[in-house]
mmCIF file of C-alpha atoms in Angstrom:
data_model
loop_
_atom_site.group_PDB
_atom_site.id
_atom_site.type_symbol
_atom_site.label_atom_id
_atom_site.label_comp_id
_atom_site.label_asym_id
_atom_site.label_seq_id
_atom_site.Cartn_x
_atom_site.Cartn_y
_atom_site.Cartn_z
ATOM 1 C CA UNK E 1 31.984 58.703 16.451
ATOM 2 C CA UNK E 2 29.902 56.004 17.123
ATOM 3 C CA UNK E 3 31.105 53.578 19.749
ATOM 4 C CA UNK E 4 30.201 49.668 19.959
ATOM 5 C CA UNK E 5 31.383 48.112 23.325
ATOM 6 C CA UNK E 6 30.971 44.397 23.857
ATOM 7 C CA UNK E 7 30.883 42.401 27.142
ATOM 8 C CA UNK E 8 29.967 39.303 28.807
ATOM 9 C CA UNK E 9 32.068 36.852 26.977
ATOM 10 C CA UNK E 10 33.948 33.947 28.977
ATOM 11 C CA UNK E 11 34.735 30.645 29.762
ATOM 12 C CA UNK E 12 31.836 27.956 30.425
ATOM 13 C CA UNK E 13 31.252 24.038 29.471
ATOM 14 C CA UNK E 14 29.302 22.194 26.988
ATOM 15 C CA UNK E 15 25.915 23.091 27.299
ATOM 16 C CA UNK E 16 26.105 26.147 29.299
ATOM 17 C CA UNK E 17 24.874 29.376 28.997
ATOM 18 C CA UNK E 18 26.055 33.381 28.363
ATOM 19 C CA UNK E 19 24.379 36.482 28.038
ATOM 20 C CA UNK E 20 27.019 38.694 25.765
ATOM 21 C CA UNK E 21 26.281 42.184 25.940
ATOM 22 C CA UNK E 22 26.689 45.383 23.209
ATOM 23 C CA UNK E 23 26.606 48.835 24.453
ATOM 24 C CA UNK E 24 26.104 51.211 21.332
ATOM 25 C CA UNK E 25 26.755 55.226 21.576
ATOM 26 C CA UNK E 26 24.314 57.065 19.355
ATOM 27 C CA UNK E 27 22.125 60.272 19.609
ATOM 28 C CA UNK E 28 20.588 61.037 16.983
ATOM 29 C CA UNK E 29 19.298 58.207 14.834
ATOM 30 C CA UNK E 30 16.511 57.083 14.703
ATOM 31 C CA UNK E 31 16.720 53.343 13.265
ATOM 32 C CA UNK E 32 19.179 50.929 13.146
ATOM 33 C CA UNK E 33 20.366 47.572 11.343
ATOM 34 C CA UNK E 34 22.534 45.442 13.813
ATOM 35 C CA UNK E 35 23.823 42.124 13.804
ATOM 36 C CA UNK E 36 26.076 39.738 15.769
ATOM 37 C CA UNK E 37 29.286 38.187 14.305
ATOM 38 C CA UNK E 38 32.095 35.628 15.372
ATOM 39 C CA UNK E 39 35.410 34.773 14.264
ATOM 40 C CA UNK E 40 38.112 32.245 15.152
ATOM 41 C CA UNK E 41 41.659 33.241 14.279
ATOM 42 C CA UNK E 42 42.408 32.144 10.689
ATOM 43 C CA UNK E 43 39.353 31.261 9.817
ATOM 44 C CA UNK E 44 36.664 33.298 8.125
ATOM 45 C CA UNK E 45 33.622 35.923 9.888
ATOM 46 C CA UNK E 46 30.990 34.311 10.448
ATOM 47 C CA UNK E 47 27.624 35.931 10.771
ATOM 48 C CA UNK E 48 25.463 34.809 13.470
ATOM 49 C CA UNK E 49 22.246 36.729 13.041
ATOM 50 C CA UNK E 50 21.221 40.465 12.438
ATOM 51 C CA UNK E 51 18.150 42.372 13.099
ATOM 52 C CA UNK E 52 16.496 45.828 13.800
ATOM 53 C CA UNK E 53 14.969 47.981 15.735
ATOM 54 C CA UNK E 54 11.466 46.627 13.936
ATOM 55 C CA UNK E 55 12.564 43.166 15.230
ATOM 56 C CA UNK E 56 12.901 41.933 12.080
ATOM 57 C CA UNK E 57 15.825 38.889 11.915
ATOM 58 C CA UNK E 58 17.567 36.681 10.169
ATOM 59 C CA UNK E 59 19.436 33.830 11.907
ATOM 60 C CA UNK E 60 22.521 31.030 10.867
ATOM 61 C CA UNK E 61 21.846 27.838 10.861
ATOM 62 C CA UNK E 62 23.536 26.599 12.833
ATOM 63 C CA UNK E 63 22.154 28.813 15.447
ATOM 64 C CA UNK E 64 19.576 25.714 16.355
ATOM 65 C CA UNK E 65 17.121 28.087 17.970
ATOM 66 C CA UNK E 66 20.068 27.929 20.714
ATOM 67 C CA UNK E 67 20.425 32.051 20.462
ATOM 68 C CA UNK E 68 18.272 34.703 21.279
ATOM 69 C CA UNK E 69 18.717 38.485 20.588
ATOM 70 C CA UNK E 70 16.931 41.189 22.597
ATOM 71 C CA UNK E 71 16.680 44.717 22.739
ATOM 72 C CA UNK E 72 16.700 47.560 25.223
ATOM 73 C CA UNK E 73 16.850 50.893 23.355
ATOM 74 C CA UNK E 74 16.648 52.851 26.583
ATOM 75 C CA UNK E 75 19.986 51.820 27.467
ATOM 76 C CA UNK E 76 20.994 51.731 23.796
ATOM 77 C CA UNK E 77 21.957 48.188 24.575
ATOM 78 C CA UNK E 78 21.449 44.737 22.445
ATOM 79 C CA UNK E 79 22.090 41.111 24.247
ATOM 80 C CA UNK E 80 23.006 37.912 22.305
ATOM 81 C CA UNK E 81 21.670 35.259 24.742
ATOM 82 C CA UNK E 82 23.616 31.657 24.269
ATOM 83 C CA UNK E 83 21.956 28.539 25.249
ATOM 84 C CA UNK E 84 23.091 25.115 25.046
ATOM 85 C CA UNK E 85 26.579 26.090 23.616
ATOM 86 C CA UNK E 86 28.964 24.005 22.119
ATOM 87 C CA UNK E 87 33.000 23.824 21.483
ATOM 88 C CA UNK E 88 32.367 24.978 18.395
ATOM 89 C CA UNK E 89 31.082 27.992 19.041
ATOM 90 C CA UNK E 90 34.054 29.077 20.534
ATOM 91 C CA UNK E 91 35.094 32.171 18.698
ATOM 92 C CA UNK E 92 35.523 36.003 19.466
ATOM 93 C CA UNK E 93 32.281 37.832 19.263
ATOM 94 C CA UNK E 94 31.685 41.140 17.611
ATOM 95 C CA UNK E 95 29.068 43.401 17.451
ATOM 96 C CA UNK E 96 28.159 45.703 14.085
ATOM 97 C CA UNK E 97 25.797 48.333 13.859
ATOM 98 C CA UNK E 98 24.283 50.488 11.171
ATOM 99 C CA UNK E 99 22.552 53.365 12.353
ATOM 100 C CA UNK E 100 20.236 54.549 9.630
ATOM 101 C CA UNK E 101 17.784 57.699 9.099
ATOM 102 C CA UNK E 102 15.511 56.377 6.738
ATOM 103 C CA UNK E 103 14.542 52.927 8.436
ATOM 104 C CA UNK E 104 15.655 49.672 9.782
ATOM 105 C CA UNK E 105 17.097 46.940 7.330
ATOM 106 C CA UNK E 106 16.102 46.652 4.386
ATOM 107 C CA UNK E 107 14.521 43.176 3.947
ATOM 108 C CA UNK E 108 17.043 42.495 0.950
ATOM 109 C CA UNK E 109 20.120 43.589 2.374
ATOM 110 C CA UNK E 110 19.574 41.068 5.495
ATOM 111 C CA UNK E 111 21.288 38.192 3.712
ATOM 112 C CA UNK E 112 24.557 40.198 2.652
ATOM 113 C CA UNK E 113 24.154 41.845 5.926
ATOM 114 C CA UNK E 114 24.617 38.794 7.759
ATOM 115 C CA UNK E 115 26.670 36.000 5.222
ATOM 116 C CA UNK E 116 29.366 38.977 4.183
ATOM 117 C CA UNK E 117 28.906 41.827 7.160
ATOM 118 C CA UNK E 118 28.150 44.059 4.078
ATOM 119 C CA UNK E 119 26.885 47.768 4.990
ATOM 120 C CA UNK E 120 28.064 47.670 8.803
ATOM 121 C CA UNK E 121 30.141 50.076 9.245
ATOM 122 C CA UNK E 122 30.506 50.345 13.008
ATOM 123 C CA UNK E 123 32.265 47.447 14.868
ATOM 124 C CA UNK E 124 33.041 46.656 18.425
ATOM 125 C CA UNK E 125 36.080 45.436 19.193
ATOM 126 C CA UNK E 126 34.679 41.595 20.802
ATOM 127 C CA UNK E 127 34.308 39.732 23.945
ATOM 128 C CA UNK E 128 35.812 36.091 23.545
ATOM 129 C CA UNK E 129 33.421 33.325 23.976
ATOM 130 C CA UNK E 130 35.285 29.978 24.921
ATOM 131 C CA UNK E 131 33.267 26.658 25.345
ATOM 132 C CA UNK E 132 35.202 23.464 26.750
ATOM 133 C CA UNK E 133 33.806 19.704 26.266
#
């Protein structure tokens, strides 16, 4: 089974920075679709942006240009740089993944992909983010 395993999550202030980390187990596929996602408790997912191994992205809004994704498919690993963070984006982080044969995401998925976490079907199980004023 393919295994998702999140780090770098913790405490920092108002306008600091973290580098959160995803570690993904897979062998044999050749593309992927992956994306980023938060959640406080009782409140609803929220996506915060999704992209492939083409590069191709789609972001939130209220993202700001404050996050950055990056890849390094060597060691199968995907990093959600956070910049200038806020209270507000305190939240648990997840990582999804959906390793695909026939290509990276398809260009009309991305926005289901990424408002609804439609067609992920491997989750990690989150690093907690928590920003203080």
């Amino acid at each position: 089974a393919v295994q998702l395993v999140e780090s770098g999550g913790g405490s920092v202030q108002a306008g600091g920075s973290l580098r959160l980390s995803c570690v993904a187990s897979w062998h044999t596929y050749v593309h992927y679709c992956m994306a980023w996602f938060r959640q406080v408790p009782g409140q609803r997912r929220e996506g915060v942006v999704v992209f492939d191994d083409y590069a191709y992205n789609r972001t939130a809004d209220f993202v700001e240009d404050r996050f950055t994704v990056s890849q390094d498919k060597r060691k199968r690993t995907v990093y959600l740089q956070m910049n200038g963070l806020k209270p507000e984006d305190t939240a648990m982080y997840y990582c999804a993944a959906d390793f695909r044969e026939e290509g990276p995401c398809p260009l009309d998925t991305l926005d289901a992909r990424l408002q609804r976490g439609e067609f992920f079907y491997n989750w990690g199980q989150g690093t907690q983010v928590t920003v203080s004023s």
